[in-house]
Amino acid sequence: WPELAGMRFNPPFARDLVAAHTSSFADPFINDVARLWMKAMRGWRFGATVARPTWALINVHGNVYNNFLRGLTNPVRYFEAAAVSSQTPQWRDRWATIASKMPSSILRKTEQGWTLRFPTGDLTLEQLHAMASEQGWRSGWARSESARPELGHTGLVANVMNKTMNPFSPEFLAYWPTKTFAVWSEDVGRIALGVDQMAKGSLAEEAGRVIAQTLFDYGDLRGAEQAIRDYGGIPFYTWIKNNTKLQLE
């Protein structure tokens, strides 16, 4: 348990704690039951998210509301964020053209290309796209999609057979529209909040912290919290923990 490092416990209690954990998961039966339970929880999360088209729309609604709580009231920021998030020059140019025509937009066409004019300095869309990835603005899914390695012929065939044709896999072909929209909309919501924060004078690092506090870093779990999420019967523990705190603030 790394989260207990540096903490002092009564020696007998510490020994009992370590012994209970070690002996429990050393038992093959308990270990197998725990693994099956974790798979069941993951399956439940999968059925409630990727396999359900309305989930992506509900997620958009929640992200827009949380952004509003953080002061993002200008809808132009979402169009600017869509331009930043776009993977191809064609879509980037389309979204940038729409955003730049809005009076409150900070996006302008310059000699360097489409540029966002922040109080701390101008950034092109390409520069902000790279910075958003570096500073952790983007969702885990969006980063993994961008960093996906190229597959050889054998790997591609195996990937198609094992994932895209398996209805119990998030990569199942029929789920692609929902997952693609969910990844894109999550990315846009996070970048929009970052752009809004920088438009108000924040640095990229400060904007990243606000994004993590508002739309959450789902990988920020300690060992005990991971156990609660995987084995404790609370599939959306990370969202519940962070969102409850945000709403109470």
mmCIF file with all atom_site columns, N, CA, C and O in Angstrom, residues 192-227:
data_model
loop_
_atom_site.group_PDB
_atom_site.id
_atom_site.type_symbol
_atom_site.label_atom_id
_atom_site.label_alt_id
_atom_site.label_comp_id
_atom_site.label_asym_id
_atom_site.label_entity_id
_atom_site.label_seq_id
_atom_site.pdbx_PDB_ins_code
_atom_site.Cartn_x
_atom_site.Cartn_y
_atom_site.Cartn_z
_atom_site.occupancy
_atom_site.B_iso_or_equiv
_atom_site.pdbx_formal_charge
_atom_site.auth_seq_id
_atom_site.auth_comp_id
_atom_site.auth_asym_id
_atom_site.auth_atom_id
_atom_site.pdbx_PDB_model_num
ATOM 1   N N  . ALA A 1 192 ? -11.993 23.600 -23.821 1.00 0.00 ? 192 ALA A N  1
ATOM 2   C CA . ALA A 1 192 ? -12.754 24.850 -23.735 1.00 0.00 ? 192 ALA A CA 1
ATOM 3   C C  . ALA A 1 192 ? -12.533 25.522 -22.384 1.00 0.00 ? 192 ALA A C  1
ATOM 4   O O  . ALA A 1 192 ? -12.358 26.745 -22.310 1.00 0.00 ? 192 ALA A O  1
ATOM 5   N N  . LEU A 1 193 ? -12.525 24.734 -21.319 1.00 0.00 ? 193 LEU A N  1
ATOM 6   C CA . LEU A 1 193 ? -12.289 25.299 -19.992 1.00 0.00 ? 193 LEU A CA 1
ATOM 7   C C  . LEU A 1 193 ? -10.867 25.837 -19.887 1.00 0.00 ? 193 LEU A C  1
ATOM 8   O O  . LEU A 1 193 ? -10.634 26.905 -19.299 1.00 0.00 ? 193 LEU A O  1
ATOM 9   N N  . GLY A 1 194 ? -9.915  25.123 -20.474 1.00 0.00 ? 194 GLY A N  1
ATOM 10  C CA . GLY A 1 194 ? -8.534  25.596 -20.467 1.00 0.00 ? 194 GLY A CA 1
ATOM 11  C C  . GLY A 1 194 ? -8.368  26.893 -21.241 1.00 0.00 ? 194 GLY A C  1
ATOM 12  O O  . GLY A 1 194 ? -7.685  27.816 -20.784 1.00 0.00 ? 194 GLY A O  1
ATOM 13  N N  . VAL A 1 195 ? -8.989  26.979 -22.410 1.00 0.00 ? 195 VAL A N  1
ATOM 14  C CA . VAL A 1 195 ? -8.929  28.209 -23.217 1.00 0.00 ? 195 VAL A CA 1
ATOM 15  C C  . VAL A 1 195 ? -9.567  29.368 -22.454 1.00 0.00 ? 195 VAL A C  1
ATOM 16  O O  . VAL A 1 195 ? -9.042  30.486 -22.438 1.00 0.00 ? 195 VAL A O  1
ATOM 17  N N  . ASP A 1 196 ? -10.689 29.100 -21.813 1.00 0.00 ? 196 ASP A N  1
ATOM 18  C CA . ASP A 1 196 ? -11.373 30.146 -21.049 1.00 0.00 ? 196 ASP A CA 1
ATOM 19  C C  . ASP A 1 196 ? -10.506 30.641 -19.897 1.00 0.00 ? 196 ASP A C  1
ATOM 20  O O  . ASP A 1 196 ? -10.445 31.853 -19.625 1.00 0.00 ? 196 ASP A O  1
ATOM 21  N N  . GLN A 1 197 ? -9.830  29.717 -19.219 1.00 0.00 ? 197 GLN A N  1
ATOM 22  C CA . GLN A 1 197 ? -8.960  30.108 -18.116 1.00 0.00 ? 197 GLN A CA 1
ATOM 23  C C  . GLN A 1 197 ? -7.777  30.939 -18.614 1.00 0.00 ? 197 GLN A C  1
ATOM 24  O O  . GLN A 1 197 ? -7.417  31.953 -17.994 1.00 0.00 ? 197 GLN A O  1
ATOM 25  N N  . MET A 1 198 ? -7.185  30.551 -19.725 1.00 0.00 ? 198 MET A N  1
ATOM 26  C CA . MET A 1 198 ? -6.057  31.302 -20.263 1.00 0.00 ? 198 MET A CA 1
ATOM 27  C C  . MET A 1 198 ? -6.504  32.648 -20.829 1.00 0.00 ? 198 MET A C  1
ATOM 28  O O  . MET A 1 198 ? -5.757  33.628 -20.776 1.00 0.00 ? 198 MET A O  1
ATOM 29  N N  . ALA A 1 199 ? -7.729  32.701 -21.359 1.00 0.00 ? 199 ALA A N  1
ATOM 30  C CA . ALA A 1 199 ? -8.259  33.968 -21.862 1.00 0.00 ? 199 ALA A CA 1
ATOM 31  C C  . ALA A 1 199 ? -8.456  34.967 -20.728 1.00 0.00 ? 199 ALA A C  1
ATOM 32  O O  . ALA A 1 199 ? -8.487  36.188 -20.950 1.00 0.00 ? 199 ALA A O  1
ATOM 33  N N  . LYS A 1 200 ? -8.590  34.435 -19.509 1.00 0.00 ? 200 LYS A N  1
ATOM 34  C CA . LYS A 1 200 ? -8.749  35.292 -18.324 1.00 0.00 ? 200 LYS A CA 1
ATOM 35  C C  . LYS A 1 200 ? -7.422  35.576 -17.625 1.00 0.00 ? 200 LYS A C  1
ATOM 36  O O  . LYS A 1 200 ? -7.394  36.153 -16.543 1.00 0.00 ? 200 LYS A O  1
ATOM 37  N N  . GLY A 1 201 ? -6.313  35.116 -18.248 1.00 0.00 ? 201 GLY A N  1
ATOM 38  C CA . GLY A 1 201 ? -4.998  35.446 -17.728 1.00 0.00 ? 201 GLY A CA 1
ATOM 39  C C  . GLY A 1 201 ? -4.245  34.332 -17.045 1.00 0.00 ? 201 GLY A C  1
ATOM 40  O O  . GLY A 1 201 ? -3.109  34.530 -16.606 1.00 0.00 ? 201 GLY A O  1
ATOM 41  N N  . SER A 1 202 ? -4.824  33.138 -16.942 1.00 0.00 ? 202 SER A N  1
ATOM 42  C CA . SER A 1 202 ? -4.129  32.031 -16.275 1.00 0.00 ? 202 SER A CA 1
ATOM 43  C C  . SER A 1 202 ? -3.041  31.452 -17.168 1.00 0.00 ? 202 SER A C  1
ATOM 44  O O  . SER A 1 202 ? -3.110  31.548 -18.398 1.00 0.00 ? 202 SER A O  1
ATOM 45  N N  . LEU A 1 203 ? -2.038  30.848 -16.547 1.00 0.00 ? 203 LEU A N  1
ATOM 46  C CA . LEU A 1 203 ? -1.031  30.103 -17.282 1.00 0.00 ? 203 LEU A CA 1
ATOM 47  C C  . LEU A 1 203 ? -1.553  28.698 -17.591 1.00 0.00 ? 203 LEU A C  1
ATOM 48  O O  . LEU A 1 203 ? -2.533  28.246 -16.997 1.00 0.00 ? 203 LEU A O  1
ATOM 49  N N  . ALA A 1 204 ? -0.872  28.014 -18.507 1.00 0.00 ? 204 ALA A N  1
ATOM 50  C CA . ALA A 1 204 ? -1.326  26.682 -18.920 1.00 0.00 ? 204 ALA A CA 1
ATOM 51  C C  . ALA A 1 204 ? -1.364  25.708 -17.752 1.00 0.00 ? 204 ALA A C  1
ATOM 52  O O  . ALA A 1 204 ? -2.284  24.898 -17.631 1.00 0.00 ? 204 ALA A O  1
ATOM 53  N N  . GLU A 1 205 ? -0.357  25.786 -16.859 1.00 0.00 ? 205 GLU A N  1
ATOM 54  C CA . GLU A 1 205 ? -0.316  24.885 -15.710 1.00 0.00 ? 205 GLU A CA 1
ATOM 55  C C  . GLU A 1 205 ? -1.485  25.138 -14.767 1.00 0.00 ? 205 GLU A C  1
ATOM 56  O O  . GLU A 1 205 ? -2.103  24.194 -14.249 1.00 0.00 ? 205 GLU A O  1
ATOM 57  N N  . GLU A 1 206 ? -1.794  26.410 -14.540 1.00 0.00 ? 206 GLU A N  1
ATOM 58  C CA . GLU A 1 206 ? -2.923  26.761 -13.674 1.00 0.00 ? 206 GLU A CA 1
ATOM 59  C C  . GLU A 1 206 ? -4.234  26.295 -14.291 1.00 0.00 ? 206 GLU A C  1
ATOM 60  O O  . GLU A 1 206 ? -5.110  25.773 -13.585 1.00 0.00 ? 206 GLU A O  1
ATOM 61  N N  . ALA A 1 207 ? -4.367  26.468 -15.607 1.00 0.00 ? 207 ALA A N  1
ATOM 62  C CA . ALA A 1 207 ? -5.576  26.013 -16.302 1.00 0.00 ? 207 ALA A CA 1
ATOM 63  C C  . ALA A 1 207 ? -5.720  24.499 -16.187 1.00 0.00 ? 207 ALA A C  1
ATOM 64  O O  . ALA A 1 207 ? -6.826  23.984 -16.007 1.00 0.00 ? 207 ALA A O  1
ATOM 65  N N  . GLY A 1 208 ? -4.593  23.782 -16.253 1.00 0.00 ? 208 GLY A N  1
ATOM 66  C CA . GLY A 1 208 ? -4.630  22.333 -16.117 1.00 0.00 ? 208 GLY A CA 1
ATOM 67  C C  . GLY A 1 208 ? -5.147  21.891 -14.763 1.00 0.00 ? 208 GLY A C  1
ATOM 68  O O  . GLY A 1 208 ? -5.894  20.917 -14.660 1.00 0.00 ? 208 GLY A O  1
ATOM 69  N N  . ARG A 1 209 ? -4.750  22.603 -13.713 1.00 0.00 ? 209 ARG A N  1
ATOM 70  C CA . ARG A 1 209 ? -5.236  22.268 -12.366 1.00 0.00 ? 209 ARG A CA 1
ATOM 71  C C  . ARG A 1 209 ? -6.736  22.506 -12.248 1.00 0.00 ? 209 ARG A C  1
ATOM 72  O O  . ARG A 1 209 ? -7.452  21.715 -11.612 1.00 0.00 ? 209 ARG A O  1
ATOM 73  N N  . VAL A 1 210 ? -7.220  23.582 -12.859 1.00 0.00 ? 210 VAL A N  1
ATOM 74  C CA . VAL A 1 210 ? -8.656  23.875 -12.827 1.00 0.00 ? 210 VAL A CA 1
ATOM 75  C C  . VAL A 1 210 ? -9.434  22.795 -13.576 1.00 0.00 ? 210 VAL A C  1
ATOM 76  O O  . VAL A 1 210 ? -10.500 22.348 -13.123 1.00 0.00 ? 210 VAL A O  1
ATOM 77  N N  . ILE A 1 211 ? -8.911  22.345 -14.700 1.00 0.00 ? 211 ILE A N  1
ATOM 78  C CA . ILE A 1 211 ? -9.570  21.286 -15.475 1.00 0.00 ? 211 ILE A CA 1
ATOM 79  C C  . ILE A 1 211 ? -9.658  20.009 -14.647 1.00 0.00 ? 211 ILE A C  1
ATOM 80  O O  . ILE A 1 211 ? -10.703 19.344 -14.606 1.00 0.00 ? 211 ILE A O  1
ATOM 81  N N  . ALA A 1 212 ? -8.557  19.651 -13.982 1.00 0.00 ? 212 ALA A N  1
ATOM 82  C CA . ALA A 1 212 ? -8.547  18.432 -13.154 1.00 0.00 ? 212 ALA A CA 1
ATOM 83  C C  . ALA A 1 212 ? -9.539  18.530 -12.003 1.00 0.00 ? 212 ALA A C  1
ATOM 84  O O  . ALA A 1 212 ? -10.151 17.530 -11.613 1.00 0.00 ? 212 ALA A O  1
ATOM 85  N N  . GLN A 1 213 ? -9.731  19.728 -11.464 1.00 0.00 ? 213 GLN A N  1
ATOM 86  C CA . GLN A 1 213 ? -10.668 19.923 -10.359 1.00 0.00 ? 213 GLN A CA 1
ATOM 87  C C  . GLN A 1 213 ? -12.119 19.966 -10.826 1.00 0.00 ? 213 GLN A C  1
ATOM 88  O O  . GLN A 1 213 ? -13.031 19.696 -10.047 1.00 0.00 ? 213 GLN A O  1
ATOM 89  N N  . THR A 1 214 ? -12.327 20.298 -12.104 1.00 0.00 ? 214 THR A N  1
ATOM 90  C CA . THR A 1 214 ? -13.688 20.498 -12.621 1.00 0.00 ? 214 THR A CA 1
ATOM 91  C C  . THR A 1 214 ? -14.200 19.303 -13.411 1.00 0.00 ? 214 THR A C  1
ATOM 92  O O  . THR A 1 214 ? -15.340 18.865 -13.239 1.00 0.00 ? 214 THR A O  1
ATOM 93  N N  . LEU A 1 215 ? -13.369 18.784 -14.311 1.00 0.00 ? 215 LEU A N  1
ATOM 94  C CA . LEU A 1 215 ? -13.765 17.646 -15.144 1.00 0.00 ? 215 LEU A CA 1
ATOM 95  C C  . LEU A 1 215 ? -12.987 16.394 -14.773 1.00 0.00 ? 215 LEU A C  1
ATOM 96  O O  . LEU A 1 215 ? -13.177 15.350 -15.395 1.00 0.00 ? 215 LEU A O  1
ATOM 97  N N  . PHE A 1 216 ? -12.103 16.497 -13.793 1.00 0.00 ? 216 PHE A N  1
ATOM 98  C CA . PHE A 1 216 ? -11.493 15.394 -13.064 1.00 0.00 ? 216 PHE A CA 1
ATOM 99  C C  . PHE A 1 216 ? -10.402 14.643 -13.829 1.00 0.00 ? 216 PHE A C  1
ATOM 100 O O  . PHE A 1 216 ? -10.461 14.497 -15.041 1.00 0.00 ? 216 PHE A O  1
ATOM 101 N N  . ASP A 1 217 ? -9.442  14.188 -13.052 1.00 0.00 ? 217 ASP A N  1
ATOM 102 C CA . ASP A 1 217 ? -8.392  13.308 -13.528 1.00 0.00 ? 217 ASP A CA 1
ATOM 103 C C  . ASP A 1 217 ? -8.748  11.910 -13.037 1.00 0.00 ? 217 ASP A C  1
ATOM 104 O O  . ASP A 1 217 ? -8.558  11.579 -11.871 1.00 0.00 ? 217 ASP A O  1
ATOM 105 N N  . TYR A 1 218 ? -9.270  11.083 -13.927 1.00 0.00 ? 218 TYR A N  1
ATOM 106 C CA . TYR A 1 218 ? -9.775  9.777  -13.521 1.00 0.00 ? 218 TYR A CA 1
ATOM 107 C C  . TYR A 1 218 ? -8.659  8.786  -13.187 1.00 0.00 ? 218 TYR A C  1
ATOM 108 O O  . TYR A 1 218 ? -8.932  7.694  -12.702 1.00 0.00 ? 218 TYR A O  1
ATOM 109 N N  . GLY A 1 219 ? -7.420  9.160  -13.453 1.00 0.00 ? 219 GLY A N  1
ATOM 110 C CA . GLY A 1 219 ? -6.313  8.290  -13.094 1.00 0.00 ? 219 GLY A CA 1
ATOM 111 C C  . GLY A 1 219 ? -5.727  8.619  -11.740 1.00 0.00 ? 219 GLY A C  1
ATOM 112 O O  . GLY A 1 219 ? -4.831  7.928  -11.261 1.00 0.00 ? 219 GLY A O  1
ATOM 113 N N  . ASP A 1 220 ? -6.247  9.679  -11.102 1.00 0.00 ? 220 ASP A N  1
ATOM 114 C CA . ASP A 1 220 ? -5.711  10.114 -9.810  1.00 0.00 ? 220 ASP A CA 1
ATOM 115 C C  . ASP A 1 220 ? -6.403  9.369  -8.678  1.00 0.00 ? 220 ASP A C  1
ATOM 116 O O  . ASP A 1 220 ? -7.275  9.887  -7.991  1.00 0.00 ? 220 ASP A O  1
ATOM 117 N N  . LEU A 1 221 ? -5.996  8.108  -8.497  1.00 0.00 ? 221 LEU A N  1
ATOM 118 C CA . LEU A 1 221 ? -6.553  7.264  -7.440  1.00 0.00 ? 221 LEU A CA 1
ATOM 119 C C  . LEU A 1 221 ? -5.428  6.606  -6.674  1.00 0.00 ? 221 LEU A C  1
ATOM 120 O O  . LEU A 1 221 ? -4.481  6.089  -7.265  1.00 0.00 ? 221 LEU A O  1
ATOM 121 N N  . ARG A 1 222 ? -5.539  6.625  -5.352  1.00 0.00 ? 222 ARG A N  1
ATOM 122 C CA . ARG A 1 222 ? -4.583  5.897  -4.539  1.00 0.00 ? 222 ARG A CA 1
ATOM 123 C C  . ARG A 1 222 ? -4.957  4.425  -4.508  1.00 0.00 ? 222 ARG A C  1
ATOM 124 O O  . ARG A 1 222 ? -6.027  4.042  -4.966  1.00 0.00 ? 222 ARG A O  1
ATOM 125 N N  . GLY A 1 223 ? -4.043  3.627  -3.958  1.00 0.00 ? 223 GLY A N  1
ATOM 126 C CA . GLY A 1 223 ? -4.272  2.183  -3.949  1.00 0.00 ? 223 GLY A CA 1
ATOM 127 C C  . GLY A 1 223 ? -5.586  1.777  -3.326  1.00 0.00 ? 223 GLY A C  1
ATOM 128 O O  . GLY A 1 223 ? -6.331  0.959  -3.865  1.00 0.00 ? 223 GLY A O  1
ATOM 129 N N  . ALA A 1 224 ? -5.906  2.373  -2.167  1.00 0.00 ? 224 ALA A N  1
ATOM 130 C CA . ALA A 1 224 ? -7.139  2.027  -1.475  1.00 0.00 ? 224 ALA A CA 1
ATOM 131 C C  . ALA A 1 224 ? -8.349  2.439  -2.294  1.00 0.00 ? 224 ALA A C  1
ATOM 132 O O  . ALA A 1 224 ? -9.364  1.726  -2.329  1.00 0.00 ? 224 ALA A O  1
ATOM 133 N N  . GLU A 1 225 ? -8.253  3.596  -2.967  1.00 0.00 ? 225 GLU A N  1
ATOM 134 C CA . GLU A 1 225 ? -9.378  4.068  -3.783  1.00 0.00 ? 225 GLU A CA 1
ATOM 135 C C  . GLU A 1 225 ? -9.570  3.181  -5.009  1.00 0.00 ? 225 GLU A C  1
ATOM 136 O O  . GLU A 1 225 ? -10.701 2.951  -5.445  1.00 0.00 ? 225 GLU A O  1
ATOM 137 N N  . GLN A 1 226 ? -8.495  2.684  -5.578  1.00 0.00 ? 226 GLN A N  1
ATOM 138 C CA . GLN A 1 226 ? -8.607  1.753  -6.699  1.00 0.00 ? 226 GLN A CA 1
ATOM 139 C C  . GLN A 1 226 ? -9.324  0.479  -6.264  1.00 0.00 ? 226 GLN A C  1
ATOM 140 O O  . GLN A 1 226 ? -10.128 -0.078 -7.016  1.00 0.00 ? 226 GLN A O  1
ATOM 141 N N  . ALA A 1 227 ? -9.045  0.029  -5.050  1.00 0.00 ? 227 ALA A N  1
ATOM 142 C CA . ALA A 1 227 ? -9.721  -1.167 -4.523  1.00 0.00 ? 227 ALA A CA 1
ATOM 143 C C  . ALA A 1 227 ? -11.205 -0.903 -4.342  1.00 0.00 ? 227 ALA A C  1
ATOM 144 O O  . ALA A 1 227 ? -12.039 -1.768 -4.637  1.00 0.00 ? 227 ALA A O  1
#
